[in-house]
């Protein structure tokens, strides 16, 4: 409901986005239906990104069905069942730029480099994850069906 | 605790205030009744370490600071004690009202900056480097004299600087695009991986952090949080950090000082 309202009120129509150095993508509704890369993502590699607290950072905020990982976060919903709740396209937009759906979310936009303030020198101009990593994570999340 | 605050707390603060139309109690006021020091979120063992001066590693720096307080320094060959006497009397409450208004520059000056000013102007010595053991020791010695006293850094002349601190607290930063407020106001009490997100009060500094294996200043802590969201931390002593300190102190107004605190 809130989501529909937000999308309905959005001033920017769905369209192509191309940022410096990033692959272009097209947002349709609340999803990015087409993969960012030509090769399909790998769920095994995606799982490793999700578990990695320097790369994915996911478990800082989320809990998830990765039983070997201790100290999971409680700032965000459990990732279990994410693949049943959302399509791959919806998951992709939530990773790439979830701020389009909820401007106040604390979840970082993982594939965006503009509109940021005082980014540290080591991170400047780089998205949090590469296009390949995004596809790997989407492939992993899609396997979380219950 | 004043009457309406106790009443509101029983009903769940902000929500109740809105529901009952108690508009004289603002959101800030309601939040104030539930403020928690980082101390409250620590394990019993770490709390015990802070409470017991013989176990609190920060007390070693306090002792070192006391020695420095009594040592003649600089071209003037004068000790802090020669001008300020017994710190237990002259420095009591001083940390609770810093950053303070500095008439010379008409800007806020933090406790470290204040101490370094005395070194340069009154002792004819070089300023201690930021985060040096000497500066930490003298600062924590001075701050220790205010232990248990309520934070009271409300000088009205500093209002514009405090407001800028508030703005910085709400500004999204870094590659992760997060503001201080998103963690310390909106998500305090939840867990970021293994750590409870504290409300982010400045009451314990300088403090001994187990992760640092040493004493550190409030500015070091703020710079850590800035690096955590992958932003470029503001420089030690910069106006931005002093303004953030100022805002944090007014946000913590009335809470008890703890220096030297212990944190995980």
Tab-separated table of C-alpha atoms in Angstrom:
chain	number	residue	atom	x	y	z
A	1	UNK	CA	0.000	0.000	0.000
A	2	UNK	CA	2.629	2.521	1.136
A	3	UNK	CA	4.820	1.214	-1.634
A	4	UNK	CA	2.139	1.733	-4.284
A	5	UNK	CA	1.513	5.250	-3.050
A	6	UNK	CA	5.183	6.040	-3.189
A	7	UNK	CA	5.556	4.767	-6.698
A	8	UNK	CA	2.418	6.506	-7.855
A	9	UNK	CA	3.670	9.807	-6.462
A	10	UNK	CA	7.133	9.460	-7.971
A	11	UNK	CA	8.057	12.368	-10.213
A	12	UNK	CA	10.581	10.398	-12.242
A	13	UNK	CA	8.882	8.079	-14.675
A	14	UNK	CA	10.340	4.610	-15.037
A	15	UNK	CA	13.214	4.908	-17.412
A	16	UNK	CA	16.803	4.180	-18.229
A	17	UNK	CA	19.481	5.122	-15.698
A	18	UNK	CA	23.116	5.467	-16.622
A	19	UNK	CA	25.682	6.745	-14.146
A	20	UNK	CA	29.354	7.312	-14.712
A	21	UNK	CA	31.062	3.947	-14.924
A	22	UNK	CA	27.929	1.963	-14.020
A	23	UNK	CA	26.005	-0.310	-16.366
A	24	UNK	CA	22.717	1.239	-17.470
A	25	UNK	CA	19.513	-0.367	-16.223
A	26	UNK	CA	15.786	0.142	-16.670
A	27	UNK	CA	13.343	0.434	-13.759
A	28	UNK	CA	9.823	-0.836	-14.372
A	29	UNK	CA	7.384	-0.355	-11.524
A	30	UNK	CA	9.170	-1.539	-8.376
A	31	UNK	CA	11.630	-3.762	-10.232
A	32	UNK	CA	14.644	-3.920	-12.524
A	33	UNK	CA	13.522	-6.898	-14.624
A	34	UNK	CA	16.655	-7.326	-16.746
A	35	UNK	CA	19.965	-8.501	-15.243
A	36	UNK	CA	22.808	-5.967	-15.089
A	37	UNK	CA	25.191	-8.437	-16.745
A	38	UNK	CA	25.136	-10.802	-19.711
A	39	UNK	CA	26.086	-13.833	-17.627
A	40	UNK	CA	23.679	-15.158	-14.994
A	41	UNK	CA	24.525	-14.712	-11.314
A	42	UNK	CA	25.995	-17.516	-9.223
A	43	UNK	CA	24.097	-18.259	-5.982
A	44	UNK	CA	27.172	-19.765	-4.288
A	45	UNK	CA	29.248	-16.648	-4.856
A	46	UNK	CA	26.228	-14.537	-3.826
A	47	UNK	CA	25.994	-16.351	-0.513
A	48	UNK	CA	29.660	-15.549	0.146
A	49	UNK	CA	29.035	-11.843	-0.582
A	50	UNK	CA	26.045	-11.790	1.795
A	51	UNK	CA	28.110	-13.420	4.556
A	52	UNK	CA	31.096	-11.099	4.055
A	53	UNK	CA	30.916	-8.221	6.514
A	54	UNK	CA	33.337	-6.090	4.481
A	55	UNK	CA	31.702	-6.634	1.082
A	56	UNK	CA	27.981	-7.355	1.413
A	57	UNK	CA	27.550	-5.960	4.933
A	58	UNK	CA	24.069	-7.538	4.855
A	59	UNK	CA	24.370	-9.366	8.182
A	60	UNK	CA	25.307	-6.190	10.007
A	61	UNK	CA	21.623	-5.262	9.700
A	62	UNK	CA	19.770	-8.433	8.632
A	63	UNK	CA	19.491	-11.873	10.068
A	64	UNK	CA	19.477	-14.617	7.457
A	65	UNK	CA	19.523	-18.391	7.048
A	66	UNK	CA	23.311	-18.642	7.266
A	67	UNK	CA	23.562	-20.638	10.497
A	68	UNK	CA	27.369	-20.594	10.636
A	69	UNK	CA	27.379	-16.791	10.833
A	70	UNK	CA	27.247	-15.510	14.423
A	71	UNK	CA	26.295	-11.961	15.447
A	72	UNK	CA	23.615	-11.196	12.887
A	73	UNK	CA	21.852	-7.823	12.960
A	74	UNK	CA	18.362	-6.884	14.165
A	75	UNK	CA	17.997	-3.624	12.252
A	76	UNK	CA	16.178	-5.157	9.273
A	77	UNK	CA	13.826	-8.017	8.316
A	78	UNK	CA	15.121	-11.615	8.247
A	79	UNK	CA	16.261	-12.520	4.747
A	80	UNK	CA	14.676	-15.987	5.042
A	81	UNK	CA	11.895	-16.244	2.463
A	82	UNK	CA	13.030	-13.156	0.517
A	83	UNK	CA	12.996	-15.230	-2.690
A	84	UNK	CA	9.351	-16.137	-2.092
A	85	UNK	CA	8.279	-12.589	-1.232
A	86	UNK	CA	9.963	-10.906	-4.184
A	87	UNK	CA	10.736	-11.583	-7.824
A	88	UNK	CA	14.326	-11.394	-9.047
A	89	UNK	CA	13.582	-8.014	-10.626
A	90	UNK	CA	12.171	-6.677	-7.361
A	91	UNK	CA	15.175	-7.973	-5.421
A	92	UNK	CA	17.504	-6.364	-7.973
A	93	UNK	CA	15.978	-2.897	-7.486
A	94	UNK	CA	16.022	-3.317	-3.685
A	95	UNK	CA	19.769	-3.925	-3.909
A	96	UNK	CA	20.661	-1.490	-6.666
A	97	UNK	CA	18.832	1.510	-5.240
A	98	UNK	CA	16.228	0.732	-2.560
A	99	UNK	CA	16.009	4.463	-1.834
A	100	UNK	CA	13.786	4.762	-4.895
A	101	UNK	CA	11.169	2.762	-3.005
A	102	UNK	CA	11.780	4.148	0.471
A	103	UNK	CA	13.826	7.362	0.580
A	104	UNK	CA	14.278	7.040	4.354
A	105	UNK	CA	15.544	3.474	4.419
A	106	UNK	CA	18.825	2.759	6.154
A	107	UNK	CA	19.625	0.076	3.571
A	108	UNK	CA	22.434	1.424	1.375
A	109	UNK	CA	21.971	1.678	-2.377
A	110	UNK	CA	24.476	-0.913	-3.523
A	111	UNK	CA	24.813	0.203	-7.135
A	112	UNK	CA	24.813	3.974	-7.066
A	113	UNK	CA	27.591	6.559	-6.967
A	114	UNK	CA	25.799	9.900	-7.248
A	115	UNK	CA	24.099	12.065	-4.622
A	116	UNK	CA	26.503	11.011	-1.847
A	117	UNK	CA	28.348	13.271	0.634
A	118	UNK	CA	32.014	13.111	1.762
A	119	UNK	CA	32.642	9.619	0.452
A	120	UNK	CA	36.026	8.382	1.740
A	121	UNK	CA	38.873	8.483	-0.788
A	122	UNK	CA	39.067	4.695	-1.083
A	123	UNK	CA	35.386	4.410	-1.990
A	124	UNK	CA	34.869	7.434	-4.205
A	125	UNK	CA	33.181	6.781	-7.543
A	126	UNK	CA	32.708	3.093	-6.732
A	127	UNK	CA	29.414	1.362	-6.005
A	128	UNK	CA	29.287	-0.823	-2.860
A	129	UNK	CA	28.974	-3.939	-5.044
A	130	UNK	CA	29.874	-4.545	-8.690
A	131	UNK	CA	27.223	-5.465	-11.254
A	132	UNK	CA	28.470	-9.074	-11.147
A	133	UNK	CA	28.196	-9.186	-7.360
A	134	UNK	CA	24.656	-7.752	-7.507
A	135	UNK	CA	23.634	-10.545	-9.889
A	136	UNK	CA	25.281	-13.163	-7.645
A	137	UNK	CA	23.416	-11.836	-4.587
A	138	UNK	CA	20.104	-11.727	-6.494
A	139	UNK	CA	20.660	-15.349	-7.537
A	140	UNK	CA	21.318	-16.323	-3.904
A	141	UNK	CA	18.317	-14.414	-2.508
A	142	UNK	CA	16.085	-16.085	-5.099
A	143	UNK	CA	16.979	-19.448	-3.518
A	144	UNK	CA	15.675	-18.322	-0.078
A	145	UNK	CA	12.165	-19.619	-0.534
A	146	UNK	CA	11.133	-20.404	3.029
B	1	UNK	CA	11.855	13.319	37.151
B	2	UNK	CA	9.111	15.873	36.662
B	3	UNK	CA	5.444	14.892	36.856
B	4	UNK	CA	4.371	14.925	33.202
B	5	UNK	CA	7.497	13.033	32.159
B	6	UNK	CA	6.843	10.202	34.568
B	7	UNK	CA	3.220	10.137	33.443
B	8	UNK	CA	4.230	9.967	29.787
B	9	UNK	CA	6.804	7.286	30.298
B	10	UNK	CA	4.165	5.012	31.787
B	11	UNK	CA	2.162	5.406	28.609
B	12	UNK	CA	5.027	5.061	26.161
B	13	UNK	CA	6.270	8.612	25.757
B	14	UNK	CA	5.914	10.167	22.296
B	15	UNK	CA	2.975	8.155	21.050
B	16	UNK	CA	0.992	8.817	24.178
B	17	UNK	CA	1.852	12.518	24.014
B	18	UNK	CA	0.407	12.741	20.534
B	19	UNK	CA	-2.616	10.605	21.332
B	20	UNK	CA	-3.492	12.566	24.449
B	21	UNK	CA	-2.845	15.894	22.767
B	22	UNK	CA	-0.211	16.825	25.328
B	23	UNK	CA	1.460	19.200	22.928
B	24	UNK	CA	3.414	20.948	25.679
B	25	UNK	CA	5.701	17.936	25.793
B	26	UNK	CA	7.688	17.837	22.543
B	27	UNK	CA	9.275	14.772	21.001
B	28	UNK	CA	12.687	15.855	22.312
B	29	UNK	CA	11.338	16.074	25.813
B	30	UNK	CA	9.694	12.672	25.569
B	31	UNK	CA	12.896	11.098	24.295
B	32	UNK	CA	14.862	12.690	27.104
B	33	UNK	CA	12.991	10.611	29.670
B	34	UNK	CA	14.294	7.431	28.053
B	35	UNK	CA	17.898	8.412	27.536
B	36	UNK	CA	20.453	5.709	28.222
B	37	UNK	CA	24.179	5.957	28.527
B	38	UNK	CA	26.220	3.425	26.558
B	39	UNK	CA	27.051	2.134	30.048
B	40	UNK	CA	23.517	0.732	30.391
B	41	UNK	CA	23.948	-1.492	27.321
B	42	UNK	CA	27.241	-3.051	28.455
B	43	UNK	CA	27.784	-6.475	29.985
B	44	UNK	CA	27.901	-6.725	33.784
B	45	UNK	CA	31.630	-7.423	33.640
B	46	UNK	CA	32.395	-4.278	31.636
B	47	UNK	CA	30.133	-2.220	33.891
B	48	UNK	CA	31.976	-3.557	36.929
B	49	UNK	CA	35.297	-2.641	35.306
B	50	UNK	CA	34.147	0.951	34.837
B	51	UNK	CA	32.749	1.252	38.357
B	52	UNK	CA	35.813	-0.055	40.171
B	53	UNK	CA	38.657	2.463	40.029
B	54	UNK	CA	41.208	-0.245	40.759
B	55	UNK	CA	40.034	-2.226	37.698
B	56	UNK	CA	39.280	0.710	35.366
B	57	UNK	CA	42.296	1.057	33.048
B	58	UNK	CA	41.340	4.692	32.375
B	59	UNK	CA	42.467	5.547	35.906
B	60	UNK	CA	46.096	5.003	34.827
B	61	UNK	CA	45.739	7.964	32.468
B	62	UNK	CA	44.089	9.999	35.224
B	63	UNK	CA	47.177	9.418	37.395
B	64	UNK	CA	49.472	10.362	34.549
B	65	UNK	CA	47.386	13.478	33.974
B	66	UNK	CA	47.727	14.449	37.616
B	67	UNK	CA	51.509	14.234	37.327
B	68	UNK	CA	51.397	16.473	34.250
B	69	UNK	CA	49.115	18.908	36.091
B	70	UNK	CA	51.837	19.444	38.670
B	71	UNK	CA	54.811	19.576	36.276
B	72	UNK	CA	56.418	22.872	35.235
B	73	UNK	CA	56.252	23.191	31.469
B	74	UNK	CA	57.260	25.553	28.646
B	75	UNK	CA	59.247	28.781	28.566
B	76	UNK	CA	57.156	30.113	31.453
B	77	UNK	CA	58.164	27.045	33.496
B	78	UNK	CA	54.764	27.001	35.157
B	79	UNK	CA	52.554	24.088	36.099
B	80	UNK	CA	48.803	24.015	35.584
B	81	UNK	CA	48.555	23.709	39.364
B	82	UNK	CA	50.388	26.995	39.955
B	83	UNK	CA	47.554	28.917	38.340
B	84	UNK	CA	44.612	26.601	38.926
B	85	UNK	CA	45.482	25.154	42.335
B	86	UNK	CA	43.638	22.047	43.463
B	87	UNK	CA	41.937	20.567	40.411
B	88	UNK	CA	39.260	18.954	42.586
B	89	UNK	CA	37.996	22.479	43.259
B	90	UNK	CA	39.031	24.538	40.220
B	91	UNK	CA	38.196	21.956	37.538
B	92	UNK	CA	34.997	20.650	39.089
B	93	UNK	CA	32.192	21.018	36.527
B	94	UNK	CA	34.493	22.342	33.792
B	95	UNK	CA	34.153	19.283	31.519
B	96	UNK	CA	30.373	19.340	32.001
B	97	UNK	CA	30.147	22.709	30.256
B	98	UNK	CA	32.581	22.173	27.380
B	99	UNK	CA	32.633	22.868	24.451
B	100	UNK	CA	32.299	26.375	25.909
B	101	UNK	CA	32.079	29.854	24.412
B	102	UNK	CA	35.540	31.249	23.761
B	103	UNK	CA	35.432	35.062	24.004
B	104	UNK	CA	38.729	35.391	22.109
B	105	UNK	CA	37.365	33.801	18.922
B	106	UNK	CA	33.603	33.995	19.630
B	107	UNK	CA	33.480	30.311	18.765
B	108	UNK	CA	33.052	27.094	20.724
B	109	UNK	CA	36.199	25.606	22.191
B	110	UNK	CA	36.399	21.989	23.340
B	111	UNK	CA	38.181	20.812	26.474
B	112	UNK	CA	41.264	19.648	24.564
B	113	UNK	CA	41.443	22.945	22.698
B	114	UNK	CA	41.071	24.829	25.977
B	115	UNK	CA	43.922	22.890	27.598
B	116	UNK	CA	46.179	23.409	24.599
B	117	UNK	CA	45.399	27.132	24.689
B	118	UNK	CA	46.736	27.243	28.264
B	119	UNK	CA	49.833	25.382	27.204
B	120	UNK	CA	50.542	27.838	24.425
B	121	UNK	CA	49.429	31.107	25.994
B	122	UNK	CA	50.077	30.569	29.684
B	123	UNK	CA	52.947	28.055	29.732
B	124	UNK	CA	54.775	29.020	26.547
B	125	UNK	CA	54.764	25.364	25.473
B	126	UNK	CA	53.827	23.623	22.238
B	127	UNK	CA	50.284	22.349	21.947
B	128	UNK	CA	49.989	18.615	22.637
B	129	UNK	CA	49.198	16.666	19.459
B	130	UNK	CA	45.630	15.403	19.111
B	131	UNK	CA	45.169	11.932	20.560
B	132	UNK	CA	48.675	11.980	22.089
B	133	UNK	CA	48.970	10.191	25.433
B	134	UNK	CA	49.825	13.493	27.138
B	135	UNK	CA	46.748	15.318	25.841
B	136	UNK	CA	44.496	12.362	26.680
B	137	UNK	CA	45.993	12.152	30.178
B	138	UNK	CA	45.536	15.826	31.074
B	139	UNK	CA	42.071	15.890	29.495
B	140	UNK	CA	40.857	12.818	31.360
B	141	UNK	CA	42.360	14.151	34.604
B	142	UNK	CA	40.354	17.364	34.158
B	143	UNK	CA	37.205	15.504	33.023
B	144	UNK	CA	37.440	13.133	35.998
B	145	UNK	CA	36.878	16.100	38.336
B	146	UNK	CA	33.326	16.329	36.931
B	147	UNK	CA	32.449	12.668	37.345
B	148	UNK	CA	28.812	12.277	38.360
B	149	UNK	CA	27.964	15.881	37.528
B	150	UNK	CA	25.171	16.661	35.063
B	151	UNK	CA	26.049	17.790	31.534
B	152	UNK	CA	25.239	21.495	31.234
B	153	UNK	CA	26.635	22.898	27.976
B	154	UNK	CA	23.819	25.277	27.095
B	155	UNK	CA	25.513	28.664	26.588
B	156	UNK	CA	23.009	30.613	24.442
B	157	UNK	CA	25.846	32.367	22.587
B	158	UNK	CA	26.650	29.004	21.037
B	159	UNK	CA	23.172	28.439	19.597
B	160	UNK	CA	24.147	28.803	15.908
B	161	UNK	CA	27.042	26.353	16.336
B	162	UNK	CA	24.842	23.896	18.192
B	163	UNK	CA	22.310	24.095	15.373
B	164	UNK	CA	25.022	23.328	12.866
B	165	UNK	CA	25.984	20.323	14.964
B	166	UNK	CA	22.375	19.177	14.853
B	167	UNK	CA	22.388	19.557	11.081
B	168	UNK	CA	25.593	17.515	10.791
B	169	UNK	CA	24.026	14.837	13.009
B	170	UNK	CA	21.184	14.500	10.510
B	171	UNK	CA	23.353	14.588	7.377
B	172	UNK	CA	23.761	11.385	5.403
B	173	UNK	CA	27.398	10.564	4.863
B	174	UNK	CA	29.704	8.341	2.909
B	175	UNK	CA	29.323	5.489	0.492
B	176	UNK	CA	26.753	3.885	2.811
B	177	UNK	CA	24.785	7.159	2.909
B	178	UNK	CA	23.784	6.990	6.587
B	179	UNK	CA	23.336	9.791	9.116
B	180	UNK	CA	24.248	9.669	12.779
B	181	UNK	CA	20.556	10.148	13.593
B	182	UNK	CA	19.479	7.125	11.557
B	183	UNK	CA	21.499	4.901	13.865
B	184	UNK	CA	21.547	6.768	17.191
B	185	UNK	CA	18.002	8.226	17.188
B	186	UNK	CA	15.997	5.871	14.969
B	187	UNK	CA	17.661	2.506	15.645
B	188	UNK	CA	19.216	2.762	19.104
B	189	UNK	CA	18.829	-0.442	21.103
B	190	UNK	CA	18.854	-2.708	18.052
B	191	UNK	CA	21.847	-4.774	17.043
B	192	UNK	CA	24.313	-3.867	14.322
B	193	UNK	CA	25.851	-7.336	13.973
B	194	UNK	CA	27.076	-8.075	17.521
B	195	UNK	CA	26.903	-4.531	18.933
B	196	UNK	CA	23.933	-2.804	20.481
B	197	UNK	CA	23.546	0.565	18.753
B	198	UNK	CA	23.847	3.025	21.661
B	199	UNK	CA	22.051	6.369	21.765
B	200	UNK	CA	25.484	7.892	21.223
B	201	UNK	CA	25.966	10.060	24.298
B	202	UNK	CA	29.301	11.803	24.908
B	203	UNK	CA	29.245	11.391	28.689
B	204	UNK	CA	32.200	9.047	29.170
B	205	UNK	CA	35.070	10.681	27.289
B	206	UNK	CA	37.987	10.387	27.172
B	207	UNK	CA	37.310	6.678	27.754
B	208	UNK	CA	39.009	3.300	27.690
B	209	UNK	CA	37.734	1.169	24.836
B	210	UNK	CA	38.510	-2.545	24.933
B	211	UNK	CA	38.664	-2.602	21.136
B	212	UNK	CA	41.233	0.210	21.116
B	213	UNK	CA	43.194	-1.298	24.017
B	214	UNK	CA	43.679	2.270	25.105
B	215	UNK	CA	42.166	5.628	25.917
B	216	UNK	CA	40.517	7.683	23.192
B	217	UNK	CA	38.798	11.041	22.803
B	218	UNK	CA	35.215	11.714	21.785
B	219	UNK	CA	36.523	13.003	18.458
B	220	UNK	CA	38.260	9.685	17.844
B	221	UNK	CA	34.913	7.941	18.465
B	222	UNK	CA	33.087	10.280	16.066
B	223	UNK	CA	35.739	9.765	13.410
B	224	UNK	CA	35.336	5.986	13.838
B	225	UNK	CA	31.617	6.249	13.143
B	226	UNK	CA	32.312	8.441	10.111
B	227	UNK	CA	34.801	5.928	8.742
B	228	UNK	CA	32.257	3.181	9.447
B	229	UNK	CA	29.853	4.623	6.890
B	230	UNK	CA	32.804	4.948	4.503
B	231	UNK	CA	32.968	8.711	4.643
B	232	UNK	CA	36.016	10.917	4.984
B	233	UNK	CA	36.174	11.770	8.702
B	234	UNK	CA	36.399	15.445	9.627
B	235	UNK	CA	39.860	16.418	10.897
B	236	UNK	CA	40.685	16.443	14.628
B	237	UNK	CA	39.900	19.839	16.080
B	238	UNK	CA	37.865	20.902	13.043
B	239	UNK	CA	34.864	23.171	13.492
B	240	UNK	CA	32.580	20.345	12.355
B	241	UNK	CA	33.729	17.964	15.117
B	242	UNK	CA	33.515	20.634	17.826
B	243	UNK	CA	29.980	21.516	16.646
B	244	UNK	CA	28.977	17.867	16.698
B	245	UNK	CA	30.382	17.572	20.235
B	246	UNK	CA	28.417	20.654	21.218
B	247	UNK	CA	25.183	19.232	19.844
B	248	UNK	CA	25.800	15.845	21.500
B	249	UNK	CA	26.402	17.563	24.853
B	250	UNK	CA	23.131	19.486	24.667
B	251	UNK	CA	21.336	16.310	23.540
B	252	UNK	CA	22.772	14.673	26.688
B	253	UNK	CA	21.941	17.682	28.905
B	254	UNK	CA	21.443	16.587	32.516
B	255	UNK	CA	23.031	13.144	32.107
B	256	UNK	CA	25.889	12.276	34.461
B	257	UNK	CA	29.515	12.486	33.308
B	258	UNK	CA	31.416	9.196	33.604
B	259	UNK	CA	35.013	9.902	32.606
B	260	UNK	CA	36.956	7.759	32.355
B	261	UNK	CA	34.234	5.374	31.150
B	262	UNK	CA	34.908	1.918	29.721
B	263	UNK	CA	33.297	0.710	26.486
B	264	UNK	CA	33.535	-2.542	24.504
